[in-house]
Short mmCIF file of C-alpha atoms and ligand atoms in Angstrom, two decimals:
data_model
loop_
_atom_site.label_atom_id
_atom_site.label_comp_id
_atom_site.label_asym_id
_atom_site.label_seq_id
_atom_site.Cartn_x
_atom_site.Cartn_y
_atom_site.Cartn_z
CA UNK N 130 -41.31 80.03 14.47
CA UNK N 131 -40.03 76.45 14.01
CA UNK N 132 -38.84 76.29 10.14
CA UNK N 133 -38.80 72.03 8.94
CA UNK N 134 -35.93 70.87 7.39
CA UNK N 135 -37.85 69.95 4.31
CA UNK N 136 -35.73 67.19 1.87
CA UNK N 137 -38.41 67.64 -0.96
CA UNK N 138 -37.05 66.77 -4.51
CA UNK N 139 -38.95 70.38 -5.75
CA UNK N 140 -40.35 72.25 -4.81
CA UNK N 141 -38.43 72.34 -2.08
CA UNK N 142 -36.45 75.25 0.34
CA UNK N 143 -36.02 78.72 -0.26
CA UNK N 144 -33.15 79.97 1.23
CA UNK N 145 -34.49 81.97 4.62
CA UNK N 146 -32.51 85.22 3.86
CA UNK N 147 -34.63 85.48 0.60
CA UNK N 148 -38.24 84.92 2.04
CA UNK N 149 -37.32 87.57 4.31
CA UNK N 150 -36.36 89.43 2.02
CA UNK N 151 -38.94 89.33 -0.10
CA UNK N 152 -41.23 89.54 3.20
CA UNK N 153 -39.88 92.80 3.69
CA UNK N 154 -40.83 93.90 -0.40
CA UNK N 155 -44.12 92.10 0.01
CA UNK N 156 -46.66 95.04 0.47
CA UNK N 157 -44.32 97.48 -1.05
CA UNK N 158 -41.61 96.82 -3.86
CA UNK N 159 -39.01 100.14 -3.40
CA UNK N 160 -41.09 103.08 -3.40
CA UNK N 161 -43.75 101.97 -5.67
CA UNK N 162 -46.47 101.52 -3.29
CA UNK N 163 -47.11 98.26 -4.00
CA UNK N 164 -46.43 94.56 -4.56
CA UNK N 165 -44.36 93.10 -7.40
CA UNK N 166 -47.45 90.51 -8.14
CA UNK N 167 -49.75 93.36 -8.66
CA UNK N 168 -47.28 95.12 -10.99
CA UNK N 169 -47.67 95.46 -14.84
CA UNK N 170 -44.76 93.43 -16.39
CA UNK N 171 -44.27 96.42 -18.74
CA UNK N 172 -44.05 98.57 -16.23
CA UNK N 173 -41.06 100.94 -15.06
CA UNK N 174 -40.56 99.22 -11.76
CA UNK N 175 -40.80 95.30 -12.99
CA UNK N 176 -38.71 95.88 -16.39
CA UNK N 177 -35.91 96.15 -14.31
CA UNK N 178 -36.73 93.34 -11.94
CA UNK N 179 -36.42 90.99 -15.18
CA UNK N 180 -33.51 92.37 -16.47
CA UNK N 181 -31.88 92.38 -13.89
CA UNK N 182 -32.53 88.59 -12.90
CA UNK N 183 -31.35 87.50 -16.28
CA UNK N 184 -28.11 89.60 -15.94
CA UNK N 185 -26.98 88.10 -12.10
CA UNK N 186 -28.16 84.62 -13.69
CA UNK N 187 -25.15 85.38 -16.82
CA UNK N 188 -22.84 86.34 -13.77
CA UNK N 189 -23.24 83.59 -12.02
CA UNK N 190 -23.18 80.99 -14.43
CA UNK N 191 -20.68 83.08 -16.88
CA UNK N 192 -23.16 82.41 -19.86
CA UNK N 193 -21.71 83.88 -22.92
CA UNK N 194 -22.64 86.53 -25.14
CA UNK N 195 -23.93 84.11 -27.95
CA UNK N 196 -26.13 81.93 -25.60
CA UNK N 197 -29.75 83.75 -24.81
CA UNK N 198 -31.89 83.37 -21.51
CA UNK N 199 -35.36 83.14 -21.40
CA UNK N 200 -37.92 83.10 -18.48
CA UNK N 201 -40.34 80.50 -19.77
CA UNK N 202 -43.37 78.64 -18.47
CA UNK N 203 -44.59 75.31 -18.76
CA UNK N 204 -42.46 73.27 -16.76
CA UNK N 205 -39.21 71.48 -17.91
CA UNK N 206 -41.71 68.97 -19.45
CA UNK N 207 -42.81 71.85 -22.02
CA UNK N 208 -39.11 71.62 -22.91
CA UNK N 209 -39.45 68.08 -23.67
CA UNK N 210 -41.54 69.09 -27.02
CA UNK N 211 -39.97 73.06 -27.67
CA UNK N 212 -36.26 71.06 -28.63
CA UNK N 213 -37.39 68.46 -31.39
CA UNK N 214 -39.98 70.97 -32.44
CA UNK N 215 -37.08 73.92 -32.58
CA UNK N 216 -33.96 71.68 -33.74
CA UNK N 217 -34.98 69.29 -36.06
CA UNK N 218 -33.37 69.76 -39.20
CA UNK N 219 -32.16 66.27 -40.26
CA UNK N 220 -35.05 64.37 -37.86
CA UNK N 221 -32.78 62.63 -35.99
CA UNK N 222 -31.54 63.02 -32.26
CA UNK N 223 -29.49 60.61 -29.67
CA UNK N 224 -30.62 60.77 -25.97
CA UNK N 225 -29.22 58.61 -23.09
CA UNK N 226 -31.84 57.25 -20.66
CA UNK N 227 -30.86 57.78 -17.20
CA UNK N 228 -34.62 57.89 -15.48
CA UNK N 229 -37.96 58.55 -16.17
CA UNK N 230 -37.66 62.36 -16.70
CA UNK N 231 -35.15 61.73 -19.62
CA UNK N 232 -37.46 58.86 -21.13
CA UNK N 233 -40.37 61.10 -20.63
CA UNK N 234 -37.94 63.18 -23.00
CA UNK N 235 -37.49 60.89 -25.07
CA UNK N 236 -40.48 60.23 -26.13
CA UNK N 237 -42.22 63.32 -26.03
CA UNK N 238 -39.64 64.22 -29.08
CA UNK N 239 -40.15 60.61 -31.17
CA UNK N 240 -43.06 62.20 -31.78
CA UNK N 241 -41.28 64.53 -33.50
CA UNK N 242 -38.49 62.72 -34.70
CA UNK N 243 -36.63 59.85 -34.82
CA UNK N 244 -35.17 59.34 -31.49
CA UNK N 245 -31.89 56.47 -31.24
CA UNK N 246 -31.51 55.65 -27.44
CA UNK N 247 -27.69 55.71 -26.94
CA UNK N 248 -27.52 53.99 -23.87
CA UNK N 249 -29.77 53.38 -20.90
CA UNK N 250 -29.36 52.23 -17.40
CA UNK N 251 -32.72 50.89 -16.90
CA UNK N 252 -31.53 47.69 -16.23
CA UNK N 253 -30.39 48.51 -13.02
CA UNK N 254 -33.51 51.15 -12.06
CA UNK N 255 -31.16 53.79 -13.03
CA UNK N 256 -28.72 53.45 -10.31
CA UNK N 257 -25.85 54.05 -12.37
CA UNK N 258 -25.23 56.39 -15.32
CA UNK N 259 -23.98 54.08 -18.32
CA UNK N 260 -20.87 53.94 -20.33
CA UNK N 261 -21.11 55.75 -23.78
CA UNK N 262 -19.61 54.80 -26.58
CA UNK N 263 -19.51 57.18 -29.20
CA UNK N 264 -19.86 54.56 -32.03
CA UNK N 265 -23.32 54.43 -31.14
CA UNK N 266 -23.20 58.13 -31.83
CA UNK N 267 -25.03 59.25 -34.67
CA UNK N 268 -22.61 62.36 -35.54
CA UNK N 269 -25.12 63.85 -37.90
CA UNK N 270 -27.78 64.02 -35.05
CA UNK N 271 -29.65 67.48 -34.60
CA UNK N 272 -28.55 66.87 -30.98
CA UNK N 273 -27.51 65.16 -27.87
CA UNK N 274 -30.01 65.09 -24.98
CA UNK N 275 -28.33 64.21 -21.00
CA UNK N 276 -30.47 64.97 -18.40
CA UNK N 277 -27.27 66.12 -15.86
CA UNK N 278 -28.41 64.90 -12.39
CA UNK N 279 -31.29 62.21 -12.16
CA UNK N 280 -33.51 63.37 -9.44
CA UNK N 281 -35.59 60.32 -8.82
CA UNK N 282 -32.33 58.16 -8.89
CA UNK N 283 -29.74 60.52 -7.96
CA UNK N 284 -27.23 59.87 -10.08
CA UNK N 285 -25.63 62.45 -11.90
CA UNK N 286 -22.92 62.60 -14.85
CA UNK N 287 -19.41 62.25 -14.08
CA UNK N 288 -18.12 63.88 -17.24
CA UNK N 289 -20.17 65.09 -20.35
CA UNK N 290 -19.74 63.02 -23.56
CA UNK N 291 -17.83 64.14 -26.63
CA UNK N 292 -20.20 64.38 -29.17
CA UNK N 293 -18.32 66.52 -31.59
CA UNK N 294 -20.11 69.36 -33.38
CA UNK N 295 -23.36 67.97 -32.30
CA UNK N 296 -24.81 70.08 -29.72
CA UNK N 297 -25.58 68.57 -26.24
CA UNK N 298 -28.72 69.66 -24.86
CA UNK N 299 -29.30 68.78 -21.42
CA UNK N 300 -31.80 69.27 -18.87
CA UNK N 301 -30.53 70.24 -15.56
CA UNK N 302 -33.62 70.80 -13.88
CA UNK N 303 -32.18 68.91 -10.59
CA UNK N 304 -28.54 70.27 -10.27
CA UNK N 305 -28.12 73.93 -12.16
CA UNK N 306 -26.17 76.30 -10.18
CA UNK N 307 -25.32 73.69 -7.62
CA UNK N 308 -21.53 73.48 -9.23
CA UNK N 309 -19.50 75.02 -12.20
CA UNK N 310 -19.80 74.10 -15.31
CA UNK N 311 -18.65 75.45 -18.67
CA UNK N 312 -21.90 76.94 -20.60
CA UNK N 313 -19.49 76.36 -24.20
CA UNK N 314 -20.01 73.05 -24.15
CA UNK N 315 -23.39 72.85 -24.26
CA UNK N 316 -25.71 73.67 -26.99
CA UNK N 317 -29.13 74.60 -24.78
CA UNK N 318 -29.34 73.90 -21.02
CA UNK N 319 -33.05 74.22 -19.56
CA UNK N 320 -34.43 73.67 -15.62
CA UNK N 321 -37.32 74.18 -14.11
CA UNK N 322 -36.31 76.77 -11.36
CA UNK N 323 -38.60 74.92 -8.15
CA UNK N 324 -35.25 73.09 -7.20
CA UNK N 325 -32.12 75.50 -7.24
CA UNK N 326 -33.93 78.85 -8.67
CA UNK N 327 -36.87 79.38 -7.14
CA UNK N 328 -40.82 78.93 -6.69
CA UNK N 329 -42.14 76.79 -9.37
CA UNK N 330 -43.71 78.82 -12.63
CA UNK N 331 -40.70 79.58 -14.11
CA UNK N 332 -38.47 77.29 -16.39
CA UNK N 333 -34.87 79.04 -17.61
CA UNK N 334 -33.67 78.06 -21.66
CA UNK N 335 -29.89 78.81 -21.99
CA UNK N 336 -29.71 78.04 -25.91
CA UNK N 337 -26.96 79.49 -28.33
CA UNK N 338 -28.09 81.86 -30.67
CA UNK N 339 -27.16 80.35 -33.70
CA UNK N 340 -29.21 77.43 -32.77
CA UNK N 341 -32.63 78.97 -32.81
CA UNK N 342 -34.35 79.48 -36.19
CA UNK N 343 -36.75 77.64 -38.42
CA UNK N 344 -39.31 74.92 -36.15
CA UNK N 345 -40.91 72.38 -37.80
CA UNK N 346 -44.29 73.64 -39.67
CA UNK N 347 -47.93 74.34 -36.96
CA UNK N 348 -45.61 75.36 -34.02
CA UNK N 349 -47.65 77.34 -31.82
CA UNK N 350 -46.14 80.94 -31.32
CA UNK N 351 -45.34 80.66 -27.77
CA UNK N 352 -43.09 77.15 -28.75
CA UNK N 353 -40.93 78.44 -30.34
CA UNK N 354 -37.65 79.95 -28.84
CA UNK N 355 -37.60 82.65 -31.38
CA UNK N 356 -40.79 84.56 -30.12
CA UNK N 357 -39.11 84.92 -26.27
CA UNK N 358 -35.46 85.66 -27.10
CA UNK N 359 -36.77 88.21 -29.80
CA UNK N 360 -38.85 89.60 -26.99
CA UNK N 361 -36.68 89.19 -23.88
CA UNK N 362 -39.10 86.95 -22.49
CA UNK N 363 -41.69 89.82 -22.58
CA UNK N 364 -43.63 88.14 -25.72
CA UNK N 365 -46.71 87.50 -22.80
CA UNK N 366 -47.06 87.63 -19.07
CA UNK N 367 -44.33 85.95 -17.92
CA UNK N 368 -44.30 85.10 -14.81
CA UNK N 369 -43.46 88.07 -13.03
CA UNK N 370 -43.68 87.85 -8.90
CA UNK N 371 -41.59 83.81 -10.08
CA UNK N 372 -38.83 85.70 -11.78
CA UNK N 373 -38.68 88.08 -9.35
CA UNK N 374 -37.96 85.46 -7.04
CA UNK N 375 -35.18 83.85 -8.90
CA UNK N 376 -33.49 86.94 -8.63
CA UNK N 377 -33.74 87.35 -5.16
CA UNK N 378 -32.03 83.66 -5.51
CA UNK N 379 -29.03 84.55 -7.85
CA UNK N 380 -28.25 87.92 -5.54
CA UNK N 381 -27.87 85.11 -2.63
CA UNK N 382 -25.74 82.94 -4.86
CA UNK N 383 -23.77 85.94 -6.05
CA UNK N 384 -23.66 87.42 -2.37
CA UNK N 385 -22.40 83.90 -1.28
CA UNK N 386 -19.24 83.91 -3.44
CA UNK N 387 -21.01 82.45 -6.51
CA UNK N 388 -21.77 78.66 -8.12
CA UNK N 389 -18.04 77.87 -6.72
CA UNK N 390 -18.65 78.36 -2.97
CA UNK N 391 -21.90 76.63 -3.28
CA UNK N 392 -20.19 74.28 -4.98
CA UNK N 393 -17.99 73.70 -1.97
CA UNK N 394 -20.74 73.58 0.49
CA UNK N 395 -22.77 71.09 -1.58
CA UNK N 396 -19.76 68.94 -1.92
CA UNK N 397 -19.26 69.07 2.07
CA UNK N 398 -23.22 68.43 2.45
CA UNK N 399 -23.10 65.37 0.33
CA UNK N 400 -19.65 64.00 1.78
CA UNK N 401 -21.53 64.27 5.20
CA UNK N 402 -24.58 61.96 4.59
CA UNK N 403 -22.32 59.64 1.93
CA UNK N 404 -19.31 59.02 4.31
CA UNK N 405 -22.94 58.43 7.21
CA UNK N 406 -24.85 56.04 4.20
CA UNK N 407 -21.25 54.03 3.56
CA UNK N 408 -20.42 53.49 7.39
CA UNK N 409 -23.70 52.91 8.64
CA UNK N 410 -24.95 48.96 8.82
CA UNK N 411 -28.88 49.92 8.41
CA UNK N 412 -28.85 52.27 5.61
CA UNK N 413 -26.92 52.14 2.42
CA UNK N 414 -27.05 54.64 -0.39
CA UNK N 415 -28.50 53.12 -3.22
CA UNK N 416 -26.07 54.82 -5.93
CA UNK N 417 -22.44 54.16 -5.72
CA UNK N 418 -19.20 56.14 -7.37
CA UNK N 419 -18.74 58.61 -9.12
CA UNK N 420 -21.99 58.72 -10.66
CA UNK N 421 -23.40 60.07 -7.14
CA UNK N 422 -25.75 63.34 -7.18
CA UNK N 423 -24.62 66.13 -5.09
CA UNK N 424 -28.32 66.83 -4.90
CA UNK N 425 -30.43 63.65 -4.74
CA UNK N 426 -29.15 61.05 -2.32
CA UNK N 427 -31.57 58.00 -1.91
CA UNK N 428 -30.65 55.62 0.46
CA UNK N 429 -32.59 52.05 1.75
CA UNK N 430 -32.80 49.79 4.40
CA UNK N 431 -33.55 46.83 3.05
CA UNK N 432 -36.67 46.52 4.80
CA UNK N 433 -39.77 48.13 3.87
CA UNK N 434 -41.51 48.55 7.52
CA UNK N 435 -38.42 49.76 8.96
CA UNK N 436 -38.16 52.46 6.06
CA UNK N 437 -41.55 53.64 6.94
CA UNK N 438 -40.97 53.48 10.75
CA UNK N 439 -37.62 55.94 9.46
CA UNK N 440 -39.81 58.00 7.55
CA UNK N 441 -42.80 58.57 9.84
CA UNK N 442 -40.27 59.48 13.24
CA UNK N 443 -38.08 61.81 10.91
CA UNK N 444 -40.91 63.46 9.98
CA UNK N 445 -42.44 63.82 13.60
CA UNK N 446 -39.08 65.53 14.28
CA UNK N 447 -39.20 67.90 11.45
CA UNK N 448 -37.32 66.39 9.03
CA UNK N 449 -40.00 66.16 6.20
CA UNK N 450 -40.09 64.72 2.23
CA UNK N 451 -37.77 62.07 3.01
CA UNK N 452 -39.78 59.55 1.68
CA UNK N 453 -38.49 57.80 -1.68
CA UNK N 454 -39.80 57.80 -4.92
CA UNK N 455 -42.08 54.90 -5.62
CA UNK N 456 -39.89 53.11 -8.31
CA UNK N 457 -36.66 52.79 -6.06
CA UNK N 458 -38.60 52.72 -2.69
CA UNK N 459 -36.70 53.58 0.78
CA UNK N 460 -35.96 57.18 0.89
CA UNK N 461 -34.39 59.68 -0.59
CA UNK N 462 -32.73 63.53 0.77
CA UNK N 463 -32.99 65.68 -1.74
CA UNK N 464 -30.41 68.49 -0.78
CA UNK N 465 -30.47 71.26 -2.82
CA UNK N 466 -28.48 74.62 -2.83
CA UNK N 467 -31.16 75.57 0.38
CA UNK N 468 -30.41 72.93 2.39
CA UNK N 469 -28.43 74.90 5.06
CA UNK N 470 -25.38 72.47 6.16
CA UNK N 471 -26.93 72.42 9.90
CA UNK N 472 -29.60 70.68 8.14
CA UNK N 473 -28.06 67.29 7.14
CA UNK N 474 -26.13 66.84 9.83
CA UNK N 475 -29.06 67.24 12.23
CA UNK N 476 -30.69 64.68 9.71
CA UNK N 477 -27.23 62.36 9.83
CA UNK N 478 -27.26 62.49 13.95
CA UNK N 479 -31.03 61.51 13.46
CA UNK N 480 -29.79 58.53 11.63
CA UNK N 481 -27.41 57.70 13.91
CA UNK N 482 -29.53 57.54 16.60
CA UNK N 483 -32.01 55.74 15.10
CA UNK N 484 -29.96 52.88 13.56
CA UNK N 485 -28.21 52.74 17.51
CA UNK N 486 -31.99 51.89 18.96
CA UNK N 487 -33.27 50.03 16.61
N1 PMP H 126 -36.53 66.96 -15.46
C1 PMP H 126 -36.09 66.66 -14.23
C2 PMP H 126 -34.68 66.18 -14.07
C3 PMP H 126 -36.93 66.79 -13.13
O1 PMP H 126 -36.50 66.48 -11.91
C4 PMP H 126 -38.25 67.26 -13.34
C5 PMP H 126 -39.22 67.48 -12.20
N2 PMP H 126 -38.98 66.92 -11.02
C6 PMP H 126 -38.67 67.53 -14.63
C7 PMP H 126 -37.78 67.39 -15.67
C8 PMP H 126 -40.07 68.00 -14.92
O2 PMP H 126 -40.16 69.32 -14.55
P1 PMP H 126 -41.53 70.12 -14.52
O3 PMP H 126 -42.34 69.57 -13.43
O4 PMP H 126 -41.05 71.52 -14.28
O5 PMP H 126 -42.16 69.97 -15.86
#
């Protein structure tokens, strides 16, 4: 069978060694006779799938002790109301606008709270990520929302900010687990898993403990982050054949060499269709610096029927989702950790041998 190269921002690829796998677990999970989607989430056989998914995930990412994990559902954009309705204390919180998912963000919590916009690079349709200054800082803010990697835009921060003791929540939906970073310096990190983790269903909340507590009065049960660390993400259903997928994920990141050999790899994948985008004379990468994503690359022509004529004989070929996001036009290859390396070169000699007959 002929498998696409499929550049989807999310969801987008599995990584083939774990649909086989869980191919070969599909009618029968061990020796329990039967599938892990038909299996009670209390049950002897699933506890363990759970468990065992959040402990690779604290391997692999080396979450401390004092940070917990929970499976949750809803989407990252559930997220988007669970942190004002969880952290507010003072009512006031700084985000930086770097695309629509962090305004979307943004104001999901003003209705919460008083939101102060620290910086944005709208100006530019987000092709950059702006300069903070931490006088705009408000250093008695119940937190600091990033969102790491910009999928739409495909930017991502070069550095984190230094906001002091004000915790930096950031959602990573787009880039976690596709480098190292250091889970101390942040005070919650959430992601929907259809990128990097897994089918979508599932959304992963790294928050430090001493951050969850008291929500603002009429939160529903299942909002606040109390009721699923208290109940290892066991409070309801969760979403048990998703989970079990993300685990079948982190055992391939672990069995890999962990977050720093994919790390590597990404790094090589990007340089690959970067070093292509900044020699070639047709395309051009619409992000420059150091503020490039490892995992969203969007790249234009310059002229809109030749970007479709790109998009509709890539796709004929089997190189699929390479079409841009509406609001920057062109296209974009989203390369997540899935994206096996053949992949973007075959997609960078495509290039090439377009832009030489054109
Ligand atoms: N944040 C970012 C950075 C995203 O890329 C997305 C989805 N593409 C979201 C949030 C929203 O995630 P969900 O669809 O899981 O709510």
């Amino acid at each position: 069978m002929n498998r696409i190269y499929n550049f989807s921002a999310g969801p987008s690829m599995l990584p083939v060694e774990v649909l086989e796998k869980a191919k070969a677990e599909l009618l029968s999970y061990g020796t329990s006779g039967q599938s892990v989607m038909e299996m009670s989430h209390r049950s002897k056989d699933y506890e363990p799938i759970i468990e065992e998914a959040e402990a690779l995930l604290r391997e692999i990412m080396n979450i401390p002790d004092n940070y917990k994990v929970m499976f949750l559902q809803g989407g990252a954009s559930t997220q988007f109301a669970m942190i004002p309705m969880n952290f507010k204390k003072s009512g006031k919180a700084d985000y930086v606008i770097t695309g629509m998912w962090a305004k979307k963000a943004a104001s999901e919590a003003a209705k919460y709270l008083e939101v102060s916009k620290v910086a944005s690079s709208e100006d530019k349709t987000f092709n950059y990520i702006p300069t903070l200054d931490k006088a705009t800082f408000n250093p008695n803010a119940d937190y600091f929302h990033i969102t790491t990697n910009n999928t739409i835009y495909g930017t991502k921060f070069p550095a984190l900010p230094d906001t002091g003791n004000v915790p930096i929540i950031a959602d990573m939906s787009s880039n976690i687990l596709s480098e190292v970073i250091d889970v101390n310096k942040f005070g919650m990190i959430y992601a929907g898993a259809q990128k990097n983790m897994g089918p979508a269903g599932v959304t992963v909340a790294i928050v430090r403990e001493d951050l969850i507590g008291e929500c603002i009065d009429g939160t529903p049960t299942m909002l606040q982050y109390s009721t699923h660390a208290e109940n290892g993400s066991m409070y309801n259903t969760p979403p048990t054949y998703t989970v079990y997928m993300c685990k079948l994920v982190f055992e391939w990141i672990k069995n890999l060499g962990g977050v720093a050999a994919i790390q590597k790899m990404n790094e090589e994948k990007a340089a690959i269709l970067y070093d292509y985008l900044d020699g070639s004379k047709m395309f051009s990468a619409t992000v420059s610096g150091d503020d490039r994503s490892l995992m969203n690359i969007p790249f234009v022509t310059g002229n809109d029927e030749l970007d479709k004529k790109f998009v509709k004989e890539a796709t004929a070929v089997g190189f699929v989702n390479l079409k841009g996001h509406r609001s920057v036009g062109g296209m974009r290859a989203s390369i997540y950790n899935a994206m096996p390396l053949d992949g973007v070169k075959a997609l960078v000699e495509f290039m090439k041998k377009f832009e030489e007959n054109a």
